[in-house]
mmCIF file of C-alpha atoms in Angstrom:
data_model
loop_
_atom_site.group_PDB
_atom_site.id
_atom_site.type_symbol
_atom_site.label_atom_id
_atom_site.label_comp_id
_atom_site.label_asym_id
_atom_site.label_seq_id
_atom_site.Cartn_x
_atom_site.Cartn_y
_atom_site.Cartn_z
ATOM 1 C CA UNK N 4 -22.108 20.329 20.082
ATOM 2 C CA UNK N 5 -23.174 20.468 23.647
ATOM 3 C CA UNK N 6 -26.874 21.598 25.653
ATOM 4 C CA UNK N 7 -25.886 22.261 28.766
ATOM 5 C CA UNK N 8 -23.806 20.035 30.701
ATOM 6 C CA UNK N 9 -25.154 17.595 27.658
ATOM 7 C CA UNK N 10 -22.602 15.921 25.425
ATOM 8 C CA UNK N 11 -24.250 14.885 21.884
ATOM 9 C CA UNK N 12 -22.823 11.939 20.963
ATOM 10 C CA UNK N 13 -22.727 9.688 17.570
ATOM 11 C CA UNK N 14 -25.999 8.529 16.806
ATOM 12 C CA UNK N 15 -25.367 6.928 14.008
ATOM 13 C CA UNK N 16 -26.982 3.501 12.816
ATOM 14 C CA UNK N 17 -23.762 1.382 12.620
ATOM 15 C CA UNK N 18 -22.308 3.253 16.330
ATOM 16 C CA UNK N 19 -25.688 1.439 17.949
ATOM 17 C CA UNK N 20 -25.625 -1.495 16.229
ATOM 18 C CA UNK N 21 -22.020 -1.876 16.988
ATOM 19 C CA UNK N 22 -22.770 -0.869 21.015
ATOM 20 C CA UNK N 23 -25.801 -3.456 20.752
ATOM 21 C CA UNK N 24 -23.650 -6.693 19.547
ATOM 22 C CA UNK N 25 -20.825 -5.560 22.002
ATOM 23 C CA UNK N 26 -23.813 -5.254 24.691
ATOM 24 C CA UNK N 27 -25.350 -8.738 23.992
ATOM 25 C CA UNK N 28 -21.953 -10.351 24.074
ATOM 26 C CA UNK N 29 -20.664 -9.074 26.829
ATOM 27 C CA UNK N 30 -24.088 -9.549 28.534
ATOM 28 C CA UNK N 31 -24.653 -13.201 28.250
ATOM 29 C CA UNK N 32 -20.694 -13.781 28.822
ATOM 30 C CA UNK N 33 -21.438 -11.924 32.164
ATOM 31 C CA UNK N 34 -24.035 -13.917 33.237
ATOM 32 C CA UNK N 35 -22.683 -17.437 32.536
ATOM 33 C CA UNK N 36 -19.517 -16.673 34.505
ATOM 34 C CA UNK N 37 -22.442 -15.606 37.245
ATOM 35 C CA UNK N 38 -23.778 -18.742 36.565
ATOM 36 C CA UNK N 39 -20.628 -20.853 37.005
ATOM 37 C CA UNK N 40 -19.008 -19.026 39.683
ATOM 38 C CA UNK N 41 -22.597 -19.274 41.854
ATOM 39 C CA UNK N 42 -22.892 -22.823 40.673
ATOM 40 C CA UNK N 43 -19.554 -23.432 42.333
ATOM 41 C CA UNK N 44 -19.684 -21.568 45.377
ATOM 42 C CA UNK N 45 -23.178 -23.710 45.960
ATOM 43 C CA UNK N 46 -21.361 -26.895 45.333
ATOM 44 C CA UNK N 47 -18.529 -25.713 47.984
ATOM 45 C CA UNK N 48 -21.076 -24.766 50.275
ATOM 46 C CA UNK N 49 -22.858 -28.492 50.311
ATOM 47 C CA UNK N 50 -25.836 -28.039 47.748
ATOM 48 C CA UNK N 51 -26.646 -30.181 45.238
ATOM 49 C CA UNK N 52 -25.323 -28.081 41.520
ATOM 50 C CA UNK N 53 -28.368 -30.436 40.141
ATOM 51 C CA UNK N 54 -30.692 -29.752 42.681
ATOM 52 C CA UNK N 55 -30.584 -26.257 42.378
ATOM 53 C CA UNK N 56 -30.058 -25.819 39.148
ATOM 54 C CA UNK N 57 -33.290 -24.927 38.089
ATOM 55 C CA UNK N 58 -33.395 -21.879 40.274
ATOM 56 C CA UNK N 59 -29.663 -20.968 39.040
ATOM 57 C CA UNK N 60 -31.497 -20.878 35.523
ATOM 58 C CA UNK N 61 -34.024 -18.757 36.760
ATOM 59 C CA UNK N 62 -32.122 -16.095 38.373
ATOM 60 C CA UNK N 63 -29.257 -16.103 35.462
ATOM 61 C CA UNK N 64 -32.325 -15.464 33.019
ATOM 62 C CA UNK N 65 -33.957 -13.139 35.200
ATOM 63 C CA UNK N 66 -30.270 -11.397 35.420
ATOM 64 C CA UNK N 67 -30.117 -11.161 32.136
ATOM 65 C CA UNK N 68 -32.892 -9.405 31.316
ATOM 66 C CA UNK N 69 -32.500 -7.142 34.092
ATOM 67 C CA UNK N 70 -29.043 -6.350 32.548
ATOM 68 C CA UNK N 71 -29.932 -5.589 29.498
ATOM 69 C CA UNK N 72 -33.210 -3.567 30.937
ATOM 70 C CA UNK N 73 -30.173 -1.485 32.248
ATOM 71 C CA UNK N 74 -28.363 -1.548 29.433
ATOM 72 C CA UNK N 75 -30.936 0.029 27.447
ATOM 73 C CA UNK N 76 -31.215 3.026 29.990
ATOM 74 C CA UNK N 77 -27.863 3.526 30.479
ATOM 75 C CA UNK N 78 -27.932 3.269 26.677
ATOM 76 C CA UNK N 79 -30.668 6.295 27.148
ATOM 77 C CA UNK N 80 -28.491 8.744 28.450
ATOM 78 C CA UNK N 81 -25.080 7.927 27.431
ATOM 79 C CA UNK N 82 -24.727 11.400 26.196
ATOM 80 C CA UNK N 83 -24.901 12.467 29.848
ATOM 81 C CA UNK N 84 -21.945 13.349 32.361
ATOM 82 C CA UNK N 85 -19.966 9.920 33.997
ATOM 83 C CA UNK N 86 -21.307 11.396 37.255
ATOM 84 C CA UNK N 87 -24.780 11.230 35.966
ATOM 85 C CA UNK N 88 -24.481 7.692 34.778
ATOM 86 C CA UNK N 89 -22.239 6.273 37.489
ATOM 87 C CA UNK N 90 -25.233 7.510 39.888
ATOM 88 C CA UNK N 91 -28.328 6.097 37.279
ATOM 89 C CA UNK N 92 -26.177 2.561 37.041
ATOM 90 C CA UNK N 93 -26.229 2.488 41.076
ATOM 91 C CA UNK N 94 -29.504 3.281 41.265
ATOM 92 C CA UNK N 95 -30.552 0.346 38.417
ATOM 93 C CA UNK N 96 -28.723 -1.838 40.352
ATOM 94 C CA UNK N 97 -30.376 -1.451 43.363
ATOM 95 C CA UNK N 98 -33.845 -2.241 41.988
ATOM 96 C CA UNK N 99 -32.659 -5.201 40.125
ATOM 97 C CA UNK N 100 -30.906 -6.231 42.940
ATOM 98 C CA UNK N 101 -33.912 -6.121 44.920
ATOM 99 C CA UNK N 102 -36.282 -7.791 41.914
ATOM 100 C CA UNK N 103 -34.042 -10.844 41.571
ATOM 101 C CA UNK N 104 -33.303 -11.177 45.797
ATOM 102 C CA UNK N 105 -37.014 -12.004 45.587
ATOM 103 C CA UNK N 106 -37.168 -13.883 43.064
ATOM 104 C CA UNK N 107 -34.214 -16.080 44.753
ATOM 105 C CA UNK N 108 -36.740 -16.178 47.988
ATOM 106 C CA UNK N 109 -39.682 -17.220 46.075
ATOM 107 C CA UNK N 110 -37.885 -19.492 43.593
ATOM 108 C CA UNK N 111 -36.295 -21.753 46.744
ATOM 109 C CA UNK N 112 -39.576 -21.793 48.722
ATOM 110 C CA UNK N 113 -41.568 -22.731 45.684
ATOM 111 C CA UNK N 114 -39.275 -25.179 44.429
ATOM 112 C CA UNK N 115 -37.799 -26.893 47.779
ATOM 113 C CA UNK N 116 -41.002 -26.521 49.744
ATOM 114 C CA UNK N 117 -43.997 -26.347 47.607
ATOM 115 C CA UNK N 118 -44.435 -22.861 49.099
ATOM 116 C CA UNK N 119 -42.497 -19.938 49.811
ATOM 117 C CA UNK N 120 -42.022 -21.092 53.904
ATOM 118 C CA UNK N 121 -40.600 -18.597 56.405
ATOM 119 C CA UNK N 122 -38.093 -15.845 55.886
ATOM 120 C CA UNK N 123 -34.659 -16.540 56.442
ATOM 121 C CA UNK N 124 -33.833 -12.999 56.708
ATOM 122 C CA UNK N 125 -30.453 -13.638 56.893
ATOM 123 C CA UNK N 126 -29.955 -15.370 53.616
ATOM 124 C CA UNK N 127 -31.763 -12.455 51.976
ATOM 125 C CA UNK N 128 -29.693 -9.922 53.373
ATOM 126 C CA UNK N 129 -26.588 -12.171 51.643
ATOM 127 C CA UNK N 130 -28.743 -12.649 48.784
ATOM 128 C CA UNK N 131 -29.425 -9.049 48.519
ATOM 129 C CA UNK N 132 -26.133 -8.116 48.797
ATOM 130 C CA UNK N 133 -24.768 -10.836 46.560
ATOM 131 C CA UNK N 134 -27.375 -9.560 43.844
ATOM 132 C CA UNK N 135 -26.357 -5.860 44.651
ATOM 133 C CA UNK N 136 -22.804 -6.451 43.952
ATOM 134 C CA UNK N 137 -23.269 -8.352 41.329
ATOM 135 C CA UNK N 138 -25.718 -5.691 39.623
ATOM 136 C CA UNK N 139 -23.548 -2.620 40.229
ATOM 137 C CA UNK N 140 -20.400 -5.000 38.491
ATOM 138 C CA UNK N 141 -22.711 -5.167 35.471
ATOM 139 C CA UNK N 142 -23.934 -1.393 35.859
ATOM 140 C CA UNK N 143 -19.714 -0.415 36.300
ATOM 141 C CA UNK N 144 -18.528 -2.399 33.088
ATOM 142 C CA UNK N 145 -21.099 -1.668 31.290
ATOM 143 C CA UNK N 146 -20.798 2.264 31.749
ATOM 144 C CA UNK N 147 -16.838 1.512 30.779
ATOM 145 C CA UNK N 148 -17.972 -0.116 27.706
ATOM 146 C CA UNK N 149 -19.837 2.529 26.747
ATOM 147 C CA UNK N 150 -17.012 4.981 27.095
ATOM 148 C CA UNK N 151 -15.002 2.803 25.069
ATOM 149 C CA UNK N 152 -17.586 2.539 22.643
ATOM 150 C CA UNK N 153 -17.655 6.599 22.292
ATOM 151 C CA UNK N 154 -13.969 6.906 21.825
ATOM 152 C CA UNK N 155 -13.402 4.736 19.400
ATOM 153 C CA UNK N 156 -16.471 6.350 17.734
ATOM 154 C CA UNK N 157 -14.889 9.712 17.953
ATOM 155 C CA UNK N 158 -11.116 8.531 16.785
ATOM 156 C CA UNK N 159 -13.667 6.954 13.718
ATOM 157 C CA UNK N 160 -15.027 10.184 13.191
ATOM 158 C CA UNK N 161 -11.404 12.420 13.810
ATOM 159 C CA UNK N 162 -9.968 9.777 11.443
ATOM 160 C CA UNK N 163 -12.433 10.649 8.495
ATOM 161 C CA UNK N 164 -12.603 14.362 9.220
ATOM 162 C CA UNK N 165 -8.984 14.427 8.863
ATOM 163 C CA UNK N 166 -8.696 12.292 5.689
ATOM 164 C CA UNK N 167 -11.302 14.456 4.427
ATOM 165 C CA UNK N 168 -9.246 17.426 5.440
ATOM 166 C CA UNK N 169 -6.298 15.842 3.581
ATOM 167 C CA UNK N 170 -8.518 15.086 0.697
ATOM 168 C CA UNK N 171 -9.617 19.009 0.239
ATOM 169 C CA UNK N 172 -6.063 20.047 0.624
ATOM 170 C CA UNK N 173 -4.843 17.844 -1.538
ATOM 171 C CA UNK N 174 -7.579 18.537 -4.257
ATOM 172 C CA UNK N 175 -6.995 22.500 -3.823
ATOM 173 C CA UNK N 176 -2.961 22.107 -4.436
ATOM 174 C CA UNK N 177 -3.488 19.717 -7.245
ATOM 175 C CA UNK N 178 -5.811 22.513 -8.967
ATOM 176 C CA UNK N 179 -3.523 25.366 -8.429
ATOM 177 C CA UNK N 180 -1.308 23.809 -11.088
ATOM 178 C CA UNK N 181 -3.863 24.598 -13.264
ATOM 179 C CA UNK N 182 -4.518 28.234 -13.574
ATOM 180 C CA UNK N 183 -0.826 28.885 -12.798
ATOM 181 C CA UNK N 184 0.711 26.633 -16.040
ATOM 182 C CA UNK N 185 -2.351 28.366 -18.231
ATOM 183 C CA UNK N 186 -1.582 31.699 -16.856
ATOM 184 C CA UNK N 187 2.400 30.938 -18.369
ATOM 185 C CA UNK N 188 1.612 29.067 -21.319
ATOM 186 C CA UNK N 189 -0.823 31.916 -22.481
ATOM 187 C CA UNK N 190 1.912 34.592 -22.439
ATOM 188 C CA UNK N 191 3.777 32.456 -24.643
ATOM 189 C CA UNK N 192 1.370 32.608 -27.261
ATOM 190 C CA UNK N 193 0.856 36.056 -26.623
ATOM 191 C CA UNK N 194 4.439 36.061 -27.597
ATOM 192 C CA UNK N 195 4.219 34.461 -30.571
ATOM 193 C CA UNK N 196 1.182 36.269 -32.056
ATOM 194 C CA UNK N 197 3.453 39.393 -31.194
ATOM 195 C CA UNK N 198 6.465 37.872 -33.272
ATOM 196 C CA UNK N 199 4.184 37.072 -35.899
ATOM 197 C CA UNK N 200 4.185 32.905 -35.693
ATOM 198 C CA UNK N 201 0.404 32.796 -35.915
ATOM 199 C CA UNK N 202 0.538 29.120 -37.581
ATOM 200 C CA UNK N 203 2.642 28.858 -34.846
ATOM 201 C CA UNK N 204 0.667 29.963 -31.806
ATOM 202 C CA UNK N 205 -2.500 28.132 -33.170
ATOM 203 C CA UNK N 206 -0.646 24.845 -33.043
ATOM 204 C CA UNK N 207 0.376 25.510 -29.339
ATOM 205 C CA UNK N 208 -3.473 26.520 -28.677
ATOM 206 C CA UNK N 209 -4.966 23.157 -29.879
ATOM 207 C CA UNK N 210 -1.750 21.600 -27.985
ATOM 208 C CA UNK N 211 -2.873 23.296 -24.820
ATOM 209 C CA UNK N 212 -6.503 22.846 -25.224
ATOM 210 C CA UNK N 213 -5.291 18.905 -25.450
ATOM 211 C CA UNK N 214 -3.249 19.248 -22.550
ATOM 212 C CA UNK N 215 -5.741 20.537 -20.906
ATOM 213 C CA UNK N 216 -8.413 18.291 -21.466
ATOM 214 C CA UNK N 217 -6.445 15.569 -20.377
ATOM 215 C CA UNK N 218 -5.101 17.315 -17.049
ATOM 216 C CA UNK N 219 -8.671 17.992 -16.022
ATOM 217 C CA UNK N 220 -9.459 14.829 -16.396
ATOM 218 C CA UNK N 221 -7.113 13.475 -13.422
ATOM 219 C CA UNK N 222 -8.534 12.380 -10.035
ATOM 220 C CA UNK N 223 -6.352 14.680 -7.872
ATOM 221 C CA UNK N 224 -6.297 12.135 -5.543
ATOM 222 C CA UNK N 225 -4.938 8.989 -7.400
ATOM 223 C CA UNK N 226 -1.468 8.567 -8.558
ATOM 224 C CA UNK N 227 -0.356 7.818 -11.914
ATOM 225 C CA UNK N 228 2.359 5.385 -13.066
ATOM 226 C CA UNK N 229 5.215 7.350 -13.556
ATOM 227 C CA UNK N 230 5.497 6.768 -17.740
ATOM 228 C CA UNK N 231 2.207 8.528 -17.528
ATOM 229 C CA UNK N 232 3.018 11.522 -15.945
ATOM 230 C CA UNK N 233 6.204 11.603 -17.936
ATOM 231 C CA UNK N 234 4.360 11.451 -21.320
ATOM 232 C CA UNK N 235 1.784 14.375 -19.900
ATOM 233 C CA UNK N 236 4.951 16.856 -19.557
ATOM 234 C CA UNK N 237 7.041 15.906 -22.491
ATOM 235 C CA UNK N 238 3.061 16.809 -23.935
ATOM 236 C CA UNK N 239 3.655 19.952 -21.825
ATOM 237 C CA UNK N 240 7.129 20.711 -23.114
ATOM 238 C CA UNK N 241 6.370 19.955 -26.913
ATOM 239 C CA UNK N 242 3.765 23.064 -26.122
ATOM 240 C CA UNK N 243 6.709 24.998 -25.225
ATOM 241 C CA UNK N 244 8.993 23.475 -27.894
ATOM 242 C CA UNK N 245 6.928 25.589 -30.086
ATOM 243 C CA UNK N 246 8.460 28.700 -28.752
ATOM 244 C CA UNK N 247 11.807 27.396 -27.860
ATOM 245 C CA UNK N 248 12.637 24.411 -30.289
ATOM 246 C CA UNK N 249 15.675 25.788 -30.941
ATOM 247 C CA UNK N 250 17.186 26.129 -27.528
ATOM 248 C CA UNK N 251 15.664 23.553 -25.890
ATOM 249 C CA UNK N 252 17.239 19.667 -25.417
ATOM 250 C CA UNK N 253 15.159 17.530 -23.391
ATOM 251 C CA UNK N 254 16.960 14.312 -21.794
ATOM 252 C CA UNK N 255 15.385 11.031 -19.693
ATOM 253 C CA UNK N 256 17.120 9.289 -17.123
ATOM 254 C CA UNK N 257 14.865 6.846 -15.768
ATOM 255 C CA UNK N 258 16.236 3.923 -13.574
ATOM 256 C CA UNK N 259 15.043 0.591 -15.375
ATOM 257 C CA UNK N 260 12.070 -0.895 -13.748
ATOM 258 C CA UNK N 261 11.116 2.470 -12.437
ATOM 259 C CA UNK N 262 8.333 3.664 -15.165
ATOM 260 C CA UNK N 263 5.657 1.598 -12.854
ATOM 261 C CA UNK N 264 6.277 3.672 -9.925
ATOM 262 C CA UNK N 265 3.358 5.407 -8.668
ATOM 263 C CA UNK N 266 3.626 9.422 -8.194
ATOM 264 C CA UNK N 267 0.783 12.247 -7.648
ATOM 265 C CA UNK N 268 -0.507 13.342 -10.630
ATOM 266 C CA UNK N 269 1.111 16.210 -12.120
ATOM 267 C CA UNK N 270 3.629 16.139 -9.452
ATOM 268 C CA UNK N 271 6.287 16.835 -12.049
ATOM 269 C CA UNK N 272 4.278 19.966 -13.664
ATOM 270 C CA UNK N 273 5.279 22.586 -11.870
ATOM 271 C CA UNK N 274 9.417 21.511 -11.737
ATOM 272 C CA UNK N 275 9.611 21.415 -15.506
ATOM 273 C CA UNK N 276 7.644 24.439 -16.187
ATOM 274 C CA UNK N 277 9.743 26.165 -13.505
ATOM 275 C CA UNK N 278 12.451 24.566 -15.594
ATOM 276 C CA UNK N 279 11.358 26.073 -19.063
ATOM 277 C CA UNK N 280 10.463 29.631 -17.739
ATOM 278 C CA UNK N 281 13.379 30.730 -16.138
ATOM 279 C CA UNK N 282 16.138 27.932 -17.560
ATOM 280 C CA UNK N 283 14.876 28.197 -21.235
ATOM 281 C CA UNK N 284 12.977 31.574 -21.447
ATOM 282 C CA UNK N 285 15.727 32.921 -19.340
ATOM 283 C CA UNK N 286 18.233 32.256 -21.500
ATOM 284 C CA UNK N 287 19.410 32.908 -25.108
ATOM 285 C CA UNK N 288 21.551 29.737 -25.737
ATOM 286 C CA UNK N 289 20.629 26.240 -25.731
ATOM 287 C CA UNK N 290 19.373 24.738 -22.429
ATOM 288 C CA UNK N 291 19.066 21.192 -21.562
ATOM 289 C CA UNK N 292 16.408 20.178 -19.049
ATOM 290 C CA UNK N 293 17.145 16.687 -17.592
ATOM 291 C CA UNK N 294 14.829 14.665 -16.121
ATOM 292 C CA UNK N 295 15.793 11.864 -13.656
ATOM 293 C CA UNK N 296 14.271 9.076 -11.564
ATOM 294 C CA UNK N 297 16.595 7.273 -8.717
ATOM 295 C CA UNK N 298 15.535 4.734 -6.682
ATOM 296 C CA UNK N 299 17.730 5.196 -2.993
ATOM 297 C CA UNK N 300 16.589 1.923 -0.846
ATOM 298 C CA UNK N 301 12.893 2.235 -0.092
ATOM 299 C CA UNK N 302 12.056 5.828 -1.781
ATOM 300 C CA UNK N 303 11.752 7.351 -5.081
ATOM 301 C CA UNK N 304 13.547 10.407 -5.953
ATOM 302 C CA UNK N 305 12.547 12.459 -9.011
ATOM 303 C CA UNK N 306 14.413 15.247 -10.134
ATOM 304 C CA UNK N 307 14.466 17.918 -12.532
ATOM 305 C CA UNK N 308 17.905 20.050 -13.632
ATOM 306 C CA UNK N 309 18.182 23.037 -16.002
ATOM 307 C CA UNK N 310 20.965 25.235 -16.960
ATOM 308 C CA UNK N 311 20.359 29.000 -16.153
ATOM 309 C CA UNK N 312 21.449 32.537 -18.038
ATOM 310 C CA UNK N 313 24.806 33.735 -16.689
ATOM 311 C CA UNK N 314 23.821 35.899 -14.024
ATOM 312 C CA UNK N 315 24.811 36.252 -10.363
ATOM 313 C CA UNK N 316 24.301 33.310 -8.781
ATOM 314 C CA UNK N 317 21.594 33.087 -6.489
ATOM 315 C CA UNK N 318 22.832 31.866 -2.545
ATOM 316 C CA UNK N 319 22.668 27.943 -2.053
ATOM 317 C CA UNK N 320 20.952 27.923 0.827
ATOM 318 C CA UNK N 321 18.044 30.534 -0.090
ATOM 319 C CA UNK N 322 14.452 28.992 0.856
ATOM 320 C CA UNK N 323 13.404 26.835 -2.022
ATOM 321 C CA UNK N 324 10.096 27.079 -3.115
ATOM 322 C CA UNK N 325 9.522 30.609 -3.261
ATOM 323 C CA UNK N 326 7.447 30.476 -6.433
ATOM 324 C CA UNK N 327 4.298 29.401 -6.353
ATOM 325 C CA UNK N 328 4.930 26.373 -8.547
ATOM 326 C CA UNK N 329 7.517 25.223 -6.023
ATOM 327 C CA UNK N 330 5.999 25.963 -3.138
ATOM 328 C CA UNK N 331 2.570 23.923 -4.623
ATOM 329 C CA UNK N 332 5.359 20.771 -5.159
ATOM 330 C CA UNK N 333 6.436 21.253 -1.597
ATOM 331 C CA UNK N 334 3.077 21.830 0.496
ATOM 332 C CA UNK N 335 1.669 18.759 -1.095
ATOM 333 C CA UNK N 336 4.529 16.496 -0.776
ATOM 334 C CA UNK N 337 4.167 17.263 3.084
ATOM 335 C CA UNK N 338 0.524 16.935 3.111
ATOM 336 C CA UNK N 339 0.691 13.648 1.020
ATOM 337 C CA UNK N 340 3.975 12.188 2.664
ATOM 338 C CA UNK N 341 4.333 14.322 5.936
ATOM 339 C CA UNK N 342 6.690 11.288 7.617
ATOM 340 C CA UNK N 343 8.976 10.521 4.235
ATOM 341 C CA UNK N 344 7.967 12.887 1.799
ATOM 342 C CA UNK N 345 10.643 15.755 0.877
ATOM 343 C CA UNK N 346 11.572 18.635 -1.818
ATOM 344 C CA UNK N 347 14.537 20.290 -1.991
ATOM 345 C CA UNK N 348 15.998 22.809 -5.161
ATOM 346 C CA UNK N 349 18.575 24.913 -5.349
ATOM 347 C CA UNK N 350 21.973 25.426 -7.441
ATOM 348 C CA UNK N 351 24.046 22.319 -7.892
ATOM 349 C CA UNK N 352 26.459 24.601 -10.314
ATOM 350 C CA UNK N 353 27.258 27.959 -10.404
ATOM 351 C CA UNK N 354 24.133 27.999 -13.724
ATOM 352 C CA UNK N 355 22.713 24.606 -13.216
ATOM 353 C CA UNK N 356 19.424 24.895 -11.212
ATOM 354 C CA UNK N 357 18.283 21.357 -9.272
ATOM 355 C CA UNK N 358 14.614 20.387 -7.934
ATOM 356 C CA UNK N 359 14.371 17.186 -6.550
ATOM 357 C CA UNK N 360 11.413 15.186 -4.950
ATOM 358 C CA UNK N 361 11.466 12.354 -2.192
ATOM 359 C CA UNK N 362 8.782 10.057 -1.988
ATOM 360 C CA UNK N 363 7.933 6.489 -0.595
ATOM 361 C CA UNK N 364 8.665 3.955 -3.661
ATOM 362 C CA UNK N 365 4.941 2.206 -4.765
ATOM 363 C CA UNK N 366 5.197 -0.073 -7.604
ATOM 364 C CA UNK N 367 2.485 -1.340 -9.552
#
């Protein structure tokens, strides 16, 4: 949000507590390299370090509480334009500059002489401009910090908004599986009420309302070993086996050591009910829906093949995904795994249909 030529900035607690250790850090660091690099350019000169050392102490405290006196209104008006604090920094350091070249006058009169003595006014135009440089190098690096501060602040802030983002999306794909498996499953007990199996279609409601229960019950955002989401669909396709126990065969092929792997939860749902509406409700002979897990170097690949009814063939290289089931698999394999992450299906027979998923491999 902006007012005016104003950027608003993060104000939150841990951004200014994190600018204020950075500030004191790099504050007193600044001021003890002052304080040595002075220290030896007095010793090169001819001074005594010890001699003057108690007016070294004075101006590197008096510098550092000038510094952090501009600090804090630099601090003030950070939201401001570079411009604007480039030009407040220059003026700070002019009047601190000014403060501690007097301070330097009175400090070596007082101390040397007993009294502050005559004006050398040419050491106090070096002193001023010594202090001057020396103020507007503090002003300069501070302003930098600050702008470093602020970035990383707003690639904090990008960072969660875009997890957050993630989070949402992947939430709202994980509950279309939902409403799209309850919309099928209750037109299968609408078919069997119509056929007459009411025993029949009760034990496939209490099934489903089991099936449910459980499925609702999932964090959409934290994977499940793989044995678990296997025993929620073969729960899923005993539902179905009421319907279709007579056609249907289902078969496991799951690499040893492989059950641990971590998937998305219900990531399978939507391949084998794709599997049993048009492979096994498509069809009036027996249909076998096998269900594999491969392990190919560093990924996972999970796959799910059903025969189809003798019809046409549909073209090999028609979009996959063009269900809503599918396309649900696909959009949040790309949102959960946009660099590795892949979903492919098609015909790997002339009436064998093939879905397969591509995943990074995460054991437990």
């Amino acid at each position: 949000m902006a007012r005016g030529h104003e950027t608003v900035l993060p104000d939150e607690a841990g951004y200014a507590a994190s600018v204020r250790r950075a500030t004191l850090f790099l504050g007193l660091l600044y001021q003890f390299m002052q304080f040595v690099i002075s220290s030896t350019l007095w010793a090169f000169l001819g001074y005594n370090p010890i001699a003057i050392a108690p007016i070294t102490l004075i101006l590197m405290l008096n510098g550092t509480l000038m510094s952090y006196a501009m600090a804090v209104a630099l601090f003030r008006f950070r939201g401001r334009s570079i411009l604007f604090k480039l030009l407040l920094g220059s003026a700070l350091a002019l009047v601190a500059a000014a403060i501690n070249a007097s301070i330097d006058l009175l400090s070596h009169g007082l101390i040397e002489h007993g009294d502050p003595g005559p004006i050398n006014w040419t050491n106090v135009g070096y002193t001023l401009i010594y202090c001057m440089a020396l103020f507007h190098g503090w002003a300069f690096l501070y302003i930098a910090l600050l702008a470093n501060s602020e970035l990383r602040e707003r690639e904090r802030r990008l960072a969660v908004t875009r997890e957050e983002a993630l989070t949402a999306q992947m939430r709202a794909l994980r509950y279309q599986v939902n409403p799209h498996f309850l919309f099928n499953t209750l037109n299968s007990i609408a078919g069997l009420i119509e056929e007459g199996a009411s025993t029949t279609a009760r034990r496939m409601v209490l099934s489903l309302s089991s099936f449910l229960r459980t499925t609702l019950e999932l964090d959409p955002m934290q994977d499940v070993c793989l044995a678990d989401e296997l025993a929620l669909q073969l729960g899923y396709l005993n539902i179905e086996g009421e319907r279709f126990s007579d056609r249907m065969r289902v078969k496991l092929e799951i690499a040893p050591g492989l059950e641990q792997a971590l998937v998305p939860s219900l990531i399978l749902q939507p391949l084998i009910e794709n599997a049993a509406k048009h492979g096994v409700g498509g069809s009036i002979g027996v249909v076998e829906i096998v269900i594999r897990a491969a392990r190919q170097g560093e990924t996972l690949e999970l796959s799910v093949e059903n025969d189809m009814a003798n019809e046409p063939p549909r073209p090999a290289n028609k979009p996959a995904g063009t269900g809503t089931g599918l396309r649900n698999v696909a959009d949040r394999i790309k949102a959960r795994f946009p660099e590795v992450g892949a979903f492919i299906s098609g015909l790997v027979a002339p009436y064998r249909f093939r879905a397969a998923i591509t995943m990074p491999l995460r054991l437990v």
